[in-house]
Tab-separated table of C-alpha atoms in Angstrom:
chain	number	residue	atom	x	y	z
A	1	MET	CA	41.529	-51.869	26.561
A	2	SER	CA	42.798	-53.568	23.426
A	3	GLU	CA	43.026	-56.999	21.887
A	4	LEU	CA	46.558	-57.230	23.281
A	5	ILE	CA	45.797	-56.204	26.869
A	6	GLN	CA	42.663	-56.704	28.954
A	7	TYR	CA	42.011	-54.277	31.825
A	8	ASN	CA	39.509	-55.098	34.557
A	9	SER	CA	38.923	-52.830	37.526
A	10	GLU	CA	37.602	-54.441	40.708
A	11	GLU	CA	36.738	-52.921	44.084
A	12	ASN	CA	40.203	-53.222	45.654
A	13	HIS	CA	42.472	-54.038	42.699
A	14	VAL	CA	42.820	-54.069	38.939
A	15	ILE	CA	43.699	-57.051	36.751
A	16	ILE	CA	45.867	-56.498	33.672
A	17	THR	CA	46.017	-59.508	31.343
A	18	ILE	CA	48.435	-59.883	28.430
A	19	THR	CA	46.662	-61.567	25.495
A	20	ASN	CA	49.002	-61.455	22.514
A	21	GLY	CA	48.931	-64.757	20.651
A	22	LYS	CA	50.364	-68.135	21.638
A	23	ALA	CA	53.629	-66.718	22.995
A	24	ASN	CA	52.122	-63.622	24.631
A	25	ALA	CA	54.982	-61.774	22.954
A	26	ILE	CA	56.048	-58.393	24.303
A	27	SER	CA	55.854	-56.057	21.313
A	28	HIS	CA	55.919	-52.269	21.020
A	29	GLU	CA	52.123	-52.311	21.013
A	30	VAL	CA	51.943	-54.497	24.126
A	31	ILE	CA	54.336	-52.213	26.003
A	32	ASP	CA	52.302	-49.160	24.959
A	33	ALA	CA	49.114	-50.849	26.148
A	34	LEU	CA	50.738	-51.883	29.437
A	35	ASN	CA	51.872	-48.308	30.063
A	36	THR	CA	48.350	-47.055	29.366
A	37	SER	CA	46.992	-49.685	31.761
A	38	PHE	CA	49.412	-48.666	34.499
A	39	ASP	CA	48.379	-45.045	33.921
A	40	LYS	CA	44.768	-46.034	34.612
A	41	ALA	CA	45.654	-48.149	37.641
A	42	GLU	CA	47.729	-45.310	39.091
A	43	LYS	CA	44.776	-42.949	38.787
A	44	GLU	CA	42.562	-45.525	40.507
A	45	GLU	CA	45.175	-45.892	43.290
A	46	LYS	CA	44.789	-49.666	43.425
A	47	PRO	CA	47.151	-52.651	43.560
A	48	VAL	CA	47.677	-54.353	40.199
A	49	ILE	CA	47.507	-58.042	39.327
A	50	LEU	CA	49.481	-58.707	36.143
A	51	THR	CA	48.762	-62.037	34.452
A	52	GLY	CA	48.800	-63.824	31.102
A	53	GLN	CA	46.873	-66.471	29.223
A	54	PRO	CA	46.435	-70.066	30.453
A	55	GLY	CA	49.790	-71.816	30.161
A	56	ILE	CA	51.789	-68.733	29.161
A	57	PHE	CA	52.696	-65.571	31.049
A	58	SER	CA	55.042	-64.423	28.273
A	59	ALA	CA	57.777	-66.017	26.166
A	60	GLY	CA	59.554	-62.683	25.779
A	61	TYR	CA	60.008	-59.984	23.181
A	62	ASP	CA	58.414	-60.096	19.735
A	63	LEU	CA	60.927	-61.991	17.602
A	64	LYS	CA	60.108	-60.109	14.389
A	65	SER	CA	61.252	-56.865	15.972
A	66	MET	CA	64.213	-58.522	17.697
A	67	THR	CA	65.631	-60.123	14.535
A	68	LYS	CA	64.816	-57.341	12.066
A	69	SER	CA	67.980	-55.380	12.832
A	70	PRO	CA	70.227	-54.450	15.789
A	71	GLU	CA	68.554	-51.026	15.826
A	72	SER	CA	65.073	-52.546	15.935
A	73	ALA	CA	66.086	-54.913	18.731
A	74	LEU	CA	67.646	-52.075	20.743
A	75	GLU	CA	64.533	-49.926	20.395
A	76	LEU	CA	62.274	-52.672	21.744
A	77	VAL	CA	64.620	-53.745	24.534
A	78	THR	CA	65.091	-50.128	25.657
A	79	LYS	CA	61.344	-49.655	25.753
A	80	GLY	CA	60.971	-52.872	27.756
A	81	SER	CA	63.684	-51.864	30.212
A	82	GLN	CA	61.959	-48.525	30.744
A	83	LEU	CA	58.725	-50.420	31.451
A	84	SER	CA	60.533	-52.500	34.086
A	85	HIS	CA	61.915	-49.325	35.680
A	86	ARG	CA	58.407	-47.911	35.807
A	87	MET	CA	56.991	-51.080	37.346
A	88	LEU	CA	59.727	-51.214	39.970
A	89	SER	CA	58.959	-47.618	40.970
A	90	PHE	CA	55.167	-47.925	40.603
A	91	PRO	CA	53.477	-46.256	43.605
A	92	TYR	CA	51.112	-49.182	44.268
A	93	PRO	CA	51.863	-52.891	44.713
A	94	ILE	CA	52.079	-55.082	41.612
A	95	ILE	CA	51.357	-58.802	41.967
A	96	ALA	CA	52.408	-61.142	39.160
A	97	ALA	CA	50.058	-64.080	38.597
A	98	CYS	CA	52.338	-66.174	36.395
A	99	SER	CA	49.954	-68.353	34.412
A	100	GLY	CA	52.558	-70.672	32.858
A	101	HIS	CA	55.837	-70.230	30.990
A	102	ALA	CA	57.799	-67.021	31.664
A	103	VAL	CA	60.951	-66.744	29.573
A	104	ALA	CA	63.282	-63.833	28.691
A	105	LYS	CA	61.284	-60.592	29.024
A	106	GLY	CA	58.459	-62.653	30.507
A	107	ALA	CA	60.794	-63.575	33.368
A	108	PHE	CA	62.033	-59.990	33.617
A	109	LEU	CA	58.414	-58.881	34.073
A	110	LEU	CA	58.221	-61.232	37.070
A	111	LEU	CA	61.368	-59.620	38.457
A	112	SER	CA	59.779	-56.185	38.000
A	113	THR	CA	56.830	-56.850	40.333
A	114	ASP	CA	56.447	-56.825	44.102
A	115	TYR	CA	54.980	-60.289	44.674
A	116	ARG	CA	55.143	-63.248	42.277
A	117	LEU	CA	52.747	-66.200	42.179
A	118	GLY	CA	53.232	-69.168	39.860
A	119	ILE	CA	51.345	-72.366	39.151
A	120	GLU	CA	52.207	-76.028	39.505
A	121	GLY	CA	53.069	-77.843	36.301
A	122	ASP	CA	55.705	-78.464	33.655
A	123	PHE	CA	56.452	-74.817	32.952
A	124	LYS	CA	59.718	-73.068	32.101
A	125	ILE	CA	60.846	-69.907	33.883
A	126	GLY	CA	64.144	-68.162	33.242
A	127	LEU	CA	66.400	-66.029	31.092
A	128	ASN	CA	67.344	-67.698	27.793
A	129	GLU	CA	69.132	-64.748	26.156
A	130	VAL	CA	72.606	-66.341	26.072
A	131	LEU	CA	71.088	-69.616	24.847
A	132	ILE	CA	69.657	-67.888	21.758
A	133	GLY	CA	72.819	-65.921	21.002
A	134	MET	CA	72.031	-62.617	22.683
A	135	THR	CA	74.617	-61.009	24.950
A	136	MET	CA	72.710	-59.996	28.067
A	137	HIS	CA	72.026	-56.263	28.124
A	138	ASN	CA	73.169	-54.095	31.024
A	139	ALA	CA	69.634	-53.361	32.226
A	140	GLY	CA	68.832	-57.066	32.304
A	141	ILE	CA	71.914	-57.737	34.409
A	142	GLU	CA	70.901	-55.006	36.891
A	143	ILE	CA	67.352	-56.347	37.219
A	144	ALA	CA	68.526	-59.920	37.686
A	145	LYS	CA	71.291	-58.966	40.133
A	146	ALA	CA	68.865	-57.089	42.369
A	147	ARG	CA	66.048	-59.644	42.387
A	148	LEU	CA	67.582	-63.125	42.000
A	149	SER	CA	69.205	-65.160	44.773
A	150	PRO	CA	72.970	-64.516	44.562
A	151	ILE	CA	73.908	-68.162	44.012
A	152	TYR	CA	71.506	-68.361	41.050
A	153	PHE	CA	72.311	-64.992	39.486
A	154	GLU	CA	75.191	-66.039	37.228
A	155	ARG	CA	73.647	-69.431	36.522
A	156	SER	CA	70.533	-67.659	35.272
A	157	VAL	CA	72.194	-64.810	33.371
A	158	SER	CA	75.449	-66.289	32.056
A	159	CYS	CA	74.329	-69.907	31.614
A	160	SER	CA	70.629	-69.464	30.743
A	161	GLU	CA	69.551	-72.007	33.344
A	162	ILE	CA	65.798	-72.524	33.095
A	163	TYR	CA	63.720	-73.575	36.093
A	164	ASN	CA	60.447	-75.298	36.842
A	165	PRO	CA	58.061	-73.290	39.048
A	166	LYS	CA	59.219	-74.900	42.298
A	167	ASP	CA	62.904	-74.273	41.589
A	168	ALA	CA	62.033	-70.766	40.351
A	169	ILE	CA	61.115	-69.916	43.955
A	170	THR	CA	64.600	-70.885	45.132
A	171	ALA	CA	66.206	-68.946	42.277
A	172	GLY	CA	64.177	-65.824	43.052
A	173	PHE	CA	61.779	-65.578	40.106
A	174	LEU	CA	58.702	-66.538	42.150
A	175	ASP	CA	57.548	-66.202	45.745
A	176	LYS	CA	54.896	-68.927	45.862
A	177	VAL	CA	53.459	-71.695	43.663
A	178	VAL	CA	49.803	-72.744	43.826
A	179	PRO	CA	47.515	-75.065	41.841
A	180	GLN	CA	46.324	-73.477	38.598
A	181	GLU	CA	42.758	-73.041	39.834
A	182	HIS	CA	44.020	-71.131	42.869
A	183	LEU	CA	46.191	-68.646	40.953
A	184	LEU	CA	43.811	-65.710	40.546
A	185	PRO	CA	41.949	-66.276	43.842
A	186	THR	CA	45.291	-66.241	45.675
A	187	ALA	CA	46.443	-63.159	43.746
A	188	VAL	CA	43.197	-61.411	44.701
A	189	LYS	CA	43.767	-62.253	48.376
A	190	VAL	CA	47.279	-60.812	48.191
A	191	ALA	CA	45.948	-57.692	46.430
A	192	GLU	CA	43.286	-57.240	49.112
A	193	MET	CA	45.965	-57.542	51.787
A	194	PHE	CA	48.128	-54.969	49.995
A	195	SER	CA	45.150	-52.638	49.512
A	196	LYS	CA	45.168	-52.082	53.279
A	197	LEU	CA	48.677	-50.617	53.212
A	198	ASN	CA	49.038	-46.905	53.749
A	199	LYS	CA	49.464	-45.669	50.173
A	200	LYS	CA	51.856	-42.837	50.945
A	201	ALA	CA	54.024	-44.947	53.253
A	202	HIS	CA	54.196	-47.801	50.726
A	203	LYS	CA	55.212	-45.524	47.866
A	204	GLU	CA	57.845	-43.624	49.830
A	205	THR	CA	59.286	-46.760	51.443
A	206	LYS	CA	59.484	-48.645	48.135
A	207	LEU	CA	61.349	-45.759	46.509
A	208	LYS	CA	63.688	-45.466	49.493
A	209	VAL	CA	64.433	-49.202	49.546
A	210	ARG	CA	65.065	-49.296	45.787
A	211	GLU	CA	66.722	-45.894	45.375
A	212	SER	CA	70.233	-47.087	44.512
A	213	TYR	CA	68.887	-49.971	42.449
A	214	LEU	CA	66.630	-47.717	40.375
A	215	GLU	CA	69.523	-45.309	39.804
A	216	SER	CA	71.752	-48.178	38.630
A	217	LEU	CA	68.993	-49.454	36.352
A	218	ALA	CA	68.471	-46.021	34.785
A	219	LYS	CA	72.224	-45.768	34.104
A	220	ALA	CA	72.215	-49.268	32.599
A	221	ILE	CA	69.344	-48.375	30.267
A	222	LYS	CA	71.274	-45.321	29.088
A	223	GLN	CA	74.421	-47.413	28.653
A	224	ASP	CA	72.513	-49.962	26.538
A	225	SER	CA	71.172	-47.207	24.283
A	226	GLU	CA	74.709	-45.913	23.736
A	227	GLU	CA	76.458	-49.259	23.278
A	228	GLY	CA	73.748	-51.140	21.390
A	229	LEU	CA	73.174	-54.857	21.845
A	230	THR	CA	73.534	-58.202	20.131
A	231	PRO	CA	70.130	-59.357	18.840
A	232	PRO	CA	69.211	-63.061	19.081
A	233	SER	CA	70.312	-65.381	16.273
A	234	LYS	CA	67.719	-65.890	13.560
């Protein structure tokens, strides 16, 4: 699709790969390309596998935009929160194939999918916003609260605790960890399993299960846009 996002359509699933430099940063352009990719996948009515480059799923938002000004940071974070809301309400299953580090928005992308695979290795997964001087935004708190294990919620959000892949399962960022060479094959097997779900029943059940959560997230996004946020320290 673009140099930032690769889109591959297979028989029973599509694979969306983020390919934006060493950090796989989430920029305005990446979010636009992801939305376009989800548009295509929705038309194809197929489960989605979302992955990154070897060793890095995503290290978070583009720092140039985040440190330019509070207004610039708010614009990007709002756009990213809206992407998470879309992913959480996406009518077809989304499987994250976490190919390495997943920090900040990279970790929030994991929390915005239906099934999360990670790989064995010395990789960091978690929310480092407070560590880098950014007060956690309301939307981020809502996403983390709904998807993380309760005992790890405040440790992750308020204390920026970062986890290895195995501990990330316990915290709630991942569902399963596999050897690196098994990541995509396992994701494909999960996608094939999900492709057998009744599409209408899956969509309606997902929206029913997440109704109150999605409403709270939408309110939090609006609240962030009104209150602004503290960008990370330069």
